[in-house]
Amino acid sequence: MTTAVFSRILRRHACSVPFLTCLAALVPGLSRHVAIADDAPAVNYGDYYGFGPLEIFKLEFRSHSMLAGDFNSDGRGDLAIVDNSHSRIDILLQREHPPEDGASTSQDVNRVDSHWRFEHTKLPVDREVDAMIAGDFNSDGKTDLAYFGDPDRLVVRYQTDGREWNEKWETRLADVTATTWSIATGDFNHDDRDDLVVLGDQSTYVLTQNAQGGFATPISIRNTAEELRLGMSGDFDGDGRDDLFYTATSDGERYICVRMQTAKGELGPEFRLDLKNSLGVSVYDMLGDGTEEILAISGQTERLGLYRAHRPKPGEEPESRPIQFGVGVKGSGKRDLDVGDLDGDGLADVVVSDPESAQLIVYRQQAGSGLDLGTSYASFLGVEQLRVQDLTGDGRAEVVVLSPKEKTIGLCRLDDDGARITFPQTLPIDDEVLTFEIADLNSDAVPEIVYMVKGPEEESGSKSRSRSSSTKFLLKALTYPTNGEMEPYLFGEDRTEVEVETRDVGRLTALDANADGRVDLLLTIDSSRAPTLLLTDEHGVPQPVTGGGGVQLTDLEAGAVFSGHLGDAPALLIAQGAFARRMELDADHRWQVLDQYNSGESTAKVKGSALLDLDGQPGEEIVLVDTGSGKLRMFRQQDELYRSWRTIDIGSFPFQSLKVADLNGDQREDLLLFGGNRFAVLYTGQTDPRLEELANYESQRDDAFLVDMSAGDLNGDGQPDLAVLDNESHTIEIVVVLPGDQADEPVRMYPAVNFKVFEEKSFHESGGGGLEPREMLISDVTGDGRADLILLTHDRILLYPQDTPSAQAQPAATQTGGE
C-alpha cells in the first residue's frame, strides 16, 4: 500500500557539534508530548526541546541529496544540494551576519523570500546528477563533493581556495542506475582516507583513495540482488573499521545488508540481517561507544526499532547464518558450480560458470579468512556444466567445462604460477557431448570423465518414434593413465561405450545407490519423469537398471540428490515434496526408504538436503532446504531418532544445488547453497553477529505513519535524539533516547514534542502530498555549536534552529525510566 522510504544519516565528518544545554522555546504548532504508558517516567520531555523561528530558503522541486559540511573552509557548517532543473549544485554558505544591503523583498504577498542565513552560490554541472556525497577525497583537510552523473560518470569536485571548485577527477563506471544515496563514503581499507563506493546494477564499485590524493582502479564486487540502494558506512562489529551498509531487493523482498571490512582492509561477503522490508533505515552511534546501531521502521508494525550487533557470550551456542557471495545478477540461469582445491594448498576453492559472459568465476579460499569475492577468467561461451576434481593425482584439481552453445567440452586448470585459470583445451571427443560427470568407476583412485552422446541414427525406413518411447544414447568415458595422455576408458576389457535407452538426457549425478562402495550414476531428465539409474558392477561398468516396483523417484531434480556418509556408511538423501528421505537400492533393484525427515509445515517445498556436522559433536546433522517457507531446517539425532533442532531463515533463495566442503580451513565441513545469481555459505564453526533489539518506539498519535528518521543531539545534552517523520500528517516527532533501568531493556525511547511541517488540503481520508518532507538531517548550520533540524520539502529548505540554552535543567541521561 505504501512506497518504501529510506533515510540517510549525515556522515560523521560533516557534523561535529559541541554539546550545550538547551531549553525549549516553542515554534508555531509545537506540541509538548507527555508519555502516557504505564511504565513511562513522570517527566515532561517536551520541556527540554525547542527551536527558534523557522528559516526558509527557496530552491526547486527537483532538488535532492542535501548534505552538510564546511564547503568554503571557514569553519562554519554549510549545505550543498543538487538542482537538476538548472544543471547545477547549489551550495548554501553560512553567513555570520546579515548582509549589509539587507534581505531582498518582494511586493508579491504570496512570495516567501529566503532567509539571510545562507549565501547562495552555484556550481554548474554538465550532466544530470543522480546521487551526491561529501568527503575529503584528496586528504587536504577540505570537504569535497562526489556525484554520479548520467549516464555513466563518477565525478569528484575538489574544494580549492574556499569558493573555487575548479579541480575535478572523473571516471566511467558501467551499468550504474544511480539513485539518491547510491554513493557512500568511508574508510574502506583502514588507511585513514575517505574512499568511495558506488552501488551499480551488476557490481558494487569500491574506489580507494591513494597517497597521491587520487583514486586507485575501481574494485568490482559482484552484487547478490537485482537492486541495491541506500549506501551507508559505519563500524557494525566494533573492530574500529568502516563497514558498508545498504539495502538489497531480490525476489520481492528487501533486506538490510552489511559487508564487513576484513583485517586485510577489504570489504568481505554480504551478511543479510534479520530485518526485511523496512520503511526507513539509518545507522548512527546512539550509545556513544564507537559502534553504529541500526535504526529501522518496520514495514509490518510501523514501529521504529533500535538494533545493535550481538555476538554470543561464552557458554552460548554459536550460531552462523548464510553469508552471500555475488555471481551475477543478470544473465542465464543455467550457471553451474563446483568445489575443489585448485592450487594444492589443501583449501577448497569454488568455481562458477558465467555462460553469457564466456567466463569462469573463481573464488579462492584464503587461509584463515574463507573465500574471496571472486575473479573472472575467460572460457567457452555458454558453459552450463562444470566439474572440479583432481584428474591427474598431483593434488591440484582440474576444471572440466561443457558448452552446449559451442558444442564442445574442455579442460582447464590453474597455471604453473598460480596466477590464472588457463583457457579450456578441447578434449579428444568427436561426438557432441550432452552431459557429463566425474566418477571413479573402477575404484582405482583415478577418476574418469563420464559423458553421454547420441546413439546411432534410426534406419531411414523405420517408423517415426512416439514421444513417449525411448531413444538410444551412448555412455562413454575418458581417463588419465600413467603416461599422462588422456585416452578412452574401457568398460570391462574391450568396450568403449555402454548403450542407454531413455526418453531424454538431462544431468548425470554420481552417487552410491546400493551402498556397495562403488560409484553409480543417476540420469535425471526433468522433474516430471523418473530418472534412469546406472548401477556400476564389479568390473567398473555402469549398467542401466529398472526398478521392480515399490517407491519410485518422481518429481526429482539434480539438486535434490545428495550422496554422503552417515558415520562410516554411505548415505543417499533424496529431497521430495515436504520431506527428505534416506534411501537405498536393494538387491531386487527396488528403492527402499530407510528414514524420512518431515519439514512439519504445509507450505514446505524441500528442494535439497545434506549431511554434515553442524554442532561439533560426534555424528552428522541433517539439513533440509525448504524453499516454500524460506528456511534451512536442521535435524539432530536424539534417542536414536532425528528430531527438529534449528531453523535458519534464507528468504526467497533461488536454490539450485548444494555442496558440502570445508570453506574456511577450520577442519569442519560447511554448507554451500547455490542459487544461480549468487551462492551462500553457512560456516558451521563460525559465530556471526546477530541483531539485538535494544528498544522500539510507537507513535501515540492516532493514524501516524512513521517512514523516516534522522539522529543527532537536538537539545545539547550530549546524547543523540531522533527526529521521526510521520508522512500521514507531515509531522515531525522528536524522540528522546535514554538508558533503561533493567538488564533486558538497556535503552528506552519516549516522545518529547511533535509539530506539523505544513498543512495540506486532501480529498482523501489519508494524507496526501507523497513523501514530504523528503529529506532531513541534523547538523549545526547556524554557527552556535548546537545541531539544528533541516528539512527538504517541496521547493524549499526549512531550517529549525535549535533554541538558545537556559538555566533550566536538562533531561540528564542519568534519569532512567520509571524514576
XYZ file of C-alpha atoms in Angstrom, residues 381-819:
439
model
C 30.694 -19.226 -24.382
C 27.634 -20.817 -22.809
C 29.245 -23.122 -20.215
C 26.311 -24.757 -18.433
C 28.039 -27.697 -16.741
C 31.356 -27.889 -14.916
C 33.155 -30.197 -12.529
C 36.246 -29.578 -10.397
C 38.363 -32.603 -9.487
C 41.966 -33.801 -9.451
C 42.206 -35.998 -12.553
C 45.991 -36.454 -12.609
C 46.770 -37.187 -8.965
C 49.074 -34.189 -8.465
C 46.923 -32.661 -5.712
C 45.677 -29.821 -7.937
C 42.150 -30.041 -9.292
C 41.317 -29.605 -12.969
C 38.148 -27.894 -14.208
C 36.090 -29.653 -16.895
C 33.548 -27.464 -18.688
C 30.756 -28.264 -21.159
C 29.332 -25.684 -23.543
C 26.198 -26.802 -25.440
C 26.313 -23.488 -27.311
C 29.775 -24.197 -28.719
C 29.123 -27.954 -28.694
C 32.397 -28.705 -27.009
C 33.843 -29.983 -23.756
C 37.203 -28.780 -22.462
C 39.617 -28.881 -19.563
C 41.442 -26.060 -17.808
C 43.500 -25.625 -14.671
C 45.439 -23.098 -12.649
C 48.664 -22.209 -14.453
C 52.098 -23.115 -13.097
C 52.498 -19.692 -11.476
C 49.108 -19.956 -9.765
C 48.130 -16.616 -11.285
C 45.200 -17.514 -13.542
C 42.968 -20.226 -14.927
C 44.058 -21.311 -18.391
C 41.659 -21.223 -21.318
C 39.942 -24.626 -21.717
C 41.613 -27.099 -24.069
C 39.173 -29.208 -26.095
C 39.074 -32.869 -25.078
C 39.591 -35.637 -27.673
C 35.887 -36.270 -28.223
C 34.365 -36.213 -31.707
C 30.721 -36.568 -30.660
C 28.515 -33.815 -29.280
C 28.501 -34.264 -25.509
C 25.072 -33.891 -23.909
C 26.009 -34.208 -20.241
C 28.924 -35.436 -18.161
C 30.089 -36.337 -14.667
C 33.401 -37.179 -12.999
C 33.431 -40.522 -11.213
C 35.935 -43.237 -10.254
C 34.181 -46.113 -11.985
C 36.755 -48.852 -11.312
C 37.792 -47.707 -7.805
C 41.454 -47.230 -8.770
C 41.656 -43.707 -7.258
C 41.871 -42.231 -10.776
C 38.540 -40.569 -11.652
C 37.084 -40.746 -15.146
C 35.236 -38.134 -17.187
C 31.971 -39.932 -17.942
C 29.799 -38.441 -20.662
C 26.758 -39.173 -22.826
C 26.277 -38.701 -26.550
C 23.535 -39.522 -29.020
C 23.366 -43.106 -30.263
C 23.329 -44.190 -33.895
C 20.513 -42.787 -36.014
C 17.491 -44.964 -36.793
C 17.326 -46.512 -40.272
C 15.557 -44.187 -42.674
C 12.788 -46.667 -43.307
C 11.805 -47.127 -39.690
C 8.622 -45.709 -38.334
C 8.722 -42.391 -36.513
C 9.211 -42.761 -32.777
C 6.403 -41.754 -30.429
C 7.124 -39.040 -27.890
C 6.760 -41.468 -25.006
C 9.210 -44.060 -26.343
C 12.906 -44.299 -25.518
C 15.913 -43.241 -27.568
C 19.326 -44.851 -27.630
C 22.208 -42.901 -26.125
C 25.790 -43.936 -25.526
C 27.698 -43.630 -22.271
C 31.453 -43.099 -22.775
C 34.401 -42.060 -20.615
C 37.938 -40.640 -20.713
C 40.692 -41.391 -18.249
C 44.257 -40.308 -17.443
C 46.571 -43.364 -17.455
C 50.062 -43.287 -16.003
C 51.592 -41.789 -19.178
C 49.610 -38.576 -18.677
C 47.801 -38.663 -22.047
C 44.019 -38.756 -21.910
C 42.512 -41.807 -23.612
C 39.178 -43.650 -23.846
C 38.135 -45.634 -20.801
C 37.378 -49.318 -21.327
C 34.168 -50.662 -19.856
C 35.279 -54.165 -18.995
C 38.030 -55.494 -21.218
C 37.249 -54.090 -24.647
C 34.116 -51.924 -24.650
C 34.367 -48.149 -25.049
C 30.664 -47.409 -24.697
C 27.523 -48.517 -22.885
C 24.144 -48.268 -24.561
C 21.444 -46.490 -22.565
C 17.790 -46.260 -23.569
C 15.971 -43.251 -22.163
C 13.479 -40.647 -23.318
C 15.931 -37.778 -22.979
C 19.158 -36.711 -21.336
C 19.393 -34.195 -18.504
C 22.121 -34.344 -15.831
C 24.412 -37.159 -14.716
C 24.951 -37.347 -10.963
C 27.423 -39.638 -9.205
C 26.113 -41.466 -6.135
C 26.214 -44.787 -4.303
C 22.717 -46.149 -4.811
C 23.077 -49.575 -3.141
C 25.733 -48.756 -0.514
C 28.260 -51.195 -2.000
C 31.066 -48.645 -2.052
C 31.055 -48.278 -5.847
C 30.096 -45.127 -7.717
C 26.802 -45.355 -9.610
C 25.215 -42.827 -11.959
C 21.765 -41.266 -11.891
C 20.494 -39.646 -15.077
C 17.804 -37.087 -14.244
C 15.677 -35.843 -17.126
C 13.213 -33.343 -15.696
C 11.033 -33.137 -12.609
C 8.063 -34.881 -14.275
C 9.877 -38.071 -15.325
C 11.533 -40.810 -13.376
C 15.339 -40.802 -13.644
C 17.445 -43.580 -15.142
C 19.826 -45.382 -12.775
C 23.082 -46.916 -13.988
C 24.460 -49.352 -11.414
C 28.218 -49.955 -11.577
C 29.258 -53.614 -11.371
C 32.466 -55.112 -10.016
C 34.201 -54.546 -13.375
C 33.506 -50.803 -13.333
C 30.765 -50.999 -15.953
C 27.609 -48.918 -15.301
C 24.525 -50.882 -16.343
C 21.038 -49.416 -16.686
C 18.581 -50.978 -14.243
C 14.823 -50.828 -13.975
C 13.021 -50.904 -10.665
C 10.787 -53.746 -9.686
C 8.031 -51.676 -8.133
C 7.983 -50.076 -4.699
C 8.860 -46.455 -4.033
C 9.540 -44.503 -7.201
C 11.765 -41.448 -7.693
C 9.493 -38.890 -9.310
C 9.390 -35.099 -9.216
C 13.175 -35.231 -8.959
C 15.729 -32.618 -9.978
C 19.506 -32.998 -9.949
C 19.858 -30.686 -6.932
C 17.544 -32.908 -4.884
C 20.094 -35.745 -4.730
C 22.793 -35.812 -2.046
C 25.322 -38.615 -1.673
C 27.379 -38.577 1.523
C 28.110 -40.568 4.642
C 26.254 -41.165 7.879
C 29.023 -42.241 10.185
C 31.180 -44.613 8.130
C 28.321 -45.854 5.949
C 27.325 -44.372 2.565
C 24.053 -42.453 2.760
C 21.815 -41.213 -0.041
C 19.329 -38.403 0.617
C 16.511 -37.565 -1.794
C 14.511 -34.343 -1.357
C 10.880 -34.672 -2.422
C 7.858 -32.521 -1.668
C 7.620 -31.680 2.022
C 10.327 -34.052 3.232
C 13.667 -35.706 2.516
C 14.263 -39.442 2.573
C 17.297 -41.537 3.205
C 17.057 -44.222 0.522
C 18.883 -47.295 -0.712
C 18.516 -49.670 -3.638
C 18.000 -53.267 -2.533
C 19.164 -56.480 -4.245
C 15.963 -56.609 -6.323
C 16.565 -53.078 -7.600
C 13.757 -51.620 -5.537
C 14.161 -48.309 -3.763
C 13.732 -48.688 -0.016
C 13.166 -45.813 2.427
C 15.468 -46.129 5.437
C 14.313 -42.933 7.141
C 12.243 -39.838 6.442
C 12.652 -36.253 7.686
C 9.498 -34.138 7.524
C 9.591 -30.353 7.332
C 6.487 -30.012 9.509
C 4.857 -27.157 7.546
C 2.109 -27.217 4.947
C 3.885 -24.606 2.818
C 7.131 -26.570 2.683
C 8.917 -27.327 -0.577
C 12.053 -29.295 0.214
C 14.366 -28.893 -2.781
C 17.613 -30.150 -1.287
C 19.140 -31.908 1.718
C 22.588 -32.629 3.127
C 24.503 -34.452 5.854
C 27.242 -32.642 7.798
C 28.466 -31.932 11.318
C 26.839 -28.696 12.423
C 27.396 -28.718 16.192
C 30.950 -30.020 16.524
C 29.727 -33.089 18.384
C 30.063 -36.705 17.165
C 27.631 -37.581 14.400
C 26.181 -35.737 11.423
C 23.151 -33.498 11.364
C 20.637 -33.350 8.517
C 19.727 -30.117 6.724
C 16.621 -29.611 4.582
C 16.471 -26.699 2.145
C 12.836 -25.591 2.356
C 12.210 -23.018 -0.368
C 8.481 -22.932 0.345
C 8.941 -21.283 3.743
C 12.409 -19.882 3.018
C 14.233 -21.804 5.738
C 17.027 -24.229 6.415
C 15.614 -26.937 8.669
C 18.133 -28.818 10.772
C 17.689 -32.186 12.456
C 19.885 -33.638 15.198
C 19.929 -37.198 16.469
C 18.290 -37.705 19.854
C 17.333 -41.100 21.304
C 18.160 -42.866 18.034
C 15.828 -40.535 16.100
C 16.487 -37.391 14.128
C 14.414 -34.561 15.627
C 13.932 -30.960 14.582
C 16.706 -28.850 16.131
C 17.130 -25.437 14.494
C 15.828 -23.334 11.630
C 17.626 -20.539 9.792
C 15.831 -18.050 7.566
C 17.151 -17.885 3.987
C 14.282 -15.886 2.492
C 13.368 -16.386 -1.148
C 16.682 -18.007 -2.069
C 16.601 -19.325 -5.702
C 18.007 -22.735 -4.781
C 19.529 -24.939 -7.494
C 22.037 -27.199 -5.745
C 24.298 -27.543 -2.702
C 27.812 -28.631 -1.776
C 29.439 -29.698 1.488
C 33.122 -28.769 1.966
C 35.474 -27.029 4.388
C 35.445 -23.484 3.008
C 37.306 -21.613 5.764
C 40.066 -24.058 6.697
C 38.850 -24.880 10.220
C 38.720 -28.636 9.505
C 34.913 -28.609 9.674
C 32.621 -29.041 6.709
C 30.485 -26.092 5.701
C 27.269 -25.887 3.671
C 27.183 -24.053 0.334
C 23.832 -23.231 -1.308
C 23.914 -22.325 -4.996
C 21.213 -20.069 -6.399
C 22.314 -19.161 -9.914
C 22.952 -15.434 -9.443
C 24.541 -15.933 -6.022
C 25.622 -18.557 -3.558
C 25.501 -18.608 0.227
C 27.868 -20.290 2.674
C 26.883 -21.454 6.147
C 30.161 -21.686 8.071
C 29.438 -24.319 10.710
C 32.233 -23.463 13.133
C 31.835 -19.703 12.877
C 29.947 -17.337 15.173
C 28.333 -14.495 13.248
C 26.902 -11.278 14.698
C 23.204 -11.310 15.482
C 20.912 -8.320 15.728
C 19.679 -7.490 19.203
C 16.731 -5.123 19.587
C 17.554 -2.530 22.225
C 14.290 -0.599 22.122
C 11.322 0.227 19.941
C 9.100 3.241 19.599
C 5.473 3.540 18.527
C 3.803 6.882 17.983
C 0.994 7.656 20.427
C -0.820 9.816 17.899
C -3.760 8.284 16.063
C -3.185 7.204 12.446
C 0.517 8.118 12.495
C 2.589 6.552 9.713
C 6.304 6.723 10.511
C 8.528 6.491 7.446
C 11.827 8.285 8.026
C 14.201 9.403 10.754
C 17.416 11.291 11.460
C 19.620 11.270 14.553
C 21.545 13.975 16.387
C 21.664 15.972 19.595
C 18.620 18.258 19.458
C 18.802 19.645 22.991
C 22.512 19.924 23.690
C 22.663 17.350 26.482
C 25.374 15.301 24.801
C 23.012 12.450 23.909
C 21.630 11.769 20.409
C 17.911 12.208 19.841
C 15.699 11.215 16.946
C 13.597 13.291 14.578
C 10.971 10.975 13.090
C 8.740 11.807 10.125
C 5.044 10.918 10.140
C 4.105 11.050 6.470
C 0.383 10.723 7.124
C 0.130 14.195 8.628
C 3.536 15.605 7.574
C 4.535 15.851 11.215
C 7.931 15.636 12.905
C 8.153 13.796 16.214
C 11.162 14.389 18.457
C 12.023 11.201 20.352
C 14.292 11.113 23.404
C 16.584 8.092 23.822
C 17.564 7.273 27.429
C 19.210 4.382 29.267
C 16.811 1.757 30.570
C 16.677 0.575 34.161
C 16.765 -3.174 33.500
C 19.396 -5.507 32.081
C 16.989 -6.771 29.438
C 15.998 -3.211 28.466
C 19.220 -1.206 28.080
C 17.572 1.672 26.203
C 14.170 3.322 26.221
C 12.626 5.790 23.768
C 9.974 8.330 24.723
C 8.070 11.013 22.779
C 9.101 14.587 23.536
C 7.426 17.051 21.147
C 5.792 16.971 17.724
C 4.855 19.608 15.179
C 3.366 19.792 11.716
C 5.690 20.842 8.922
C 2.867 22.044 6.681
C -0.891 21.756 6.273
C -2.329 20.362 3.087
C -5.809 20.031 1.709
C -6.791 16.494 0.853
C -9.888 14.989 -0.686
C -8.933 11.558 0.575
C -9.201 10.009 4.002
C -5.431 9.639 4.232
C -2.862 12.406 3.934
C -1.626 13.414 0.525
C 1.441 15.011 -0.918
C 3.648 11.969 -1.274
C 6.786 11.797 0.820
C 7.234 15.316 2.117
C 9.499 16.339 3.723
C 11.566 14.053 1.548
C 14.951 14.544 3.205
C 16.135 15.646 6.632
C 19.361 15.904 8.548
C 20.626 17.227 11.869
C 23.688 19.478 11.820
C 24.866 22.858 13.094
C 24.364 25.345 10.258
C 23.797 28.442 12.423
C 27.279 28.659 13.940
C 26.211 28.435 17.593
C 27.573 24.961 18.264
C 24.104 23.418 18.529
C 22.745 20.951 15.988
C 19.768 22.208 14.001
C 16.969 20.336 12.245
C 16.977 20.809 8.469
C 14.172 19.584 6.196
C 13.876 19.475 2.414
C 10.246 19.719 1.404
C 8.634 20.687 -1.900
C 10.788 23.515 -3.329
C 12.448 24.791 -0.189
C 14.674 24.065 2.760
C 13.155 24.533 6.206
C 15.658 25.265 8.967
C 14.625 24.854 12.602
C 17.482 26.390 14.629
C 17.997 24.720 17.985
C 16.977 27.202 20.657
C 19.437 29.006 22.922
C 20.418 27.387 26.223
C 18.952 28.495 29.557
C 19.335 27.679 33.197
C 16.623 25.019 33.247
C 17.890 21.536 33.986
C 18.452 19.244 31.053
C 16.910 15.747 30.747
C 20.028 14.101 32.101
C 20.916 10.713 30.742
C 21.115 9.622 34.380
C 17.336 9.862 34.626
C 16.175 6.344 33.908
C 12.723 5.223 33.027
C 10.404 4.839 35.965
C 12.211 7.253 38.304
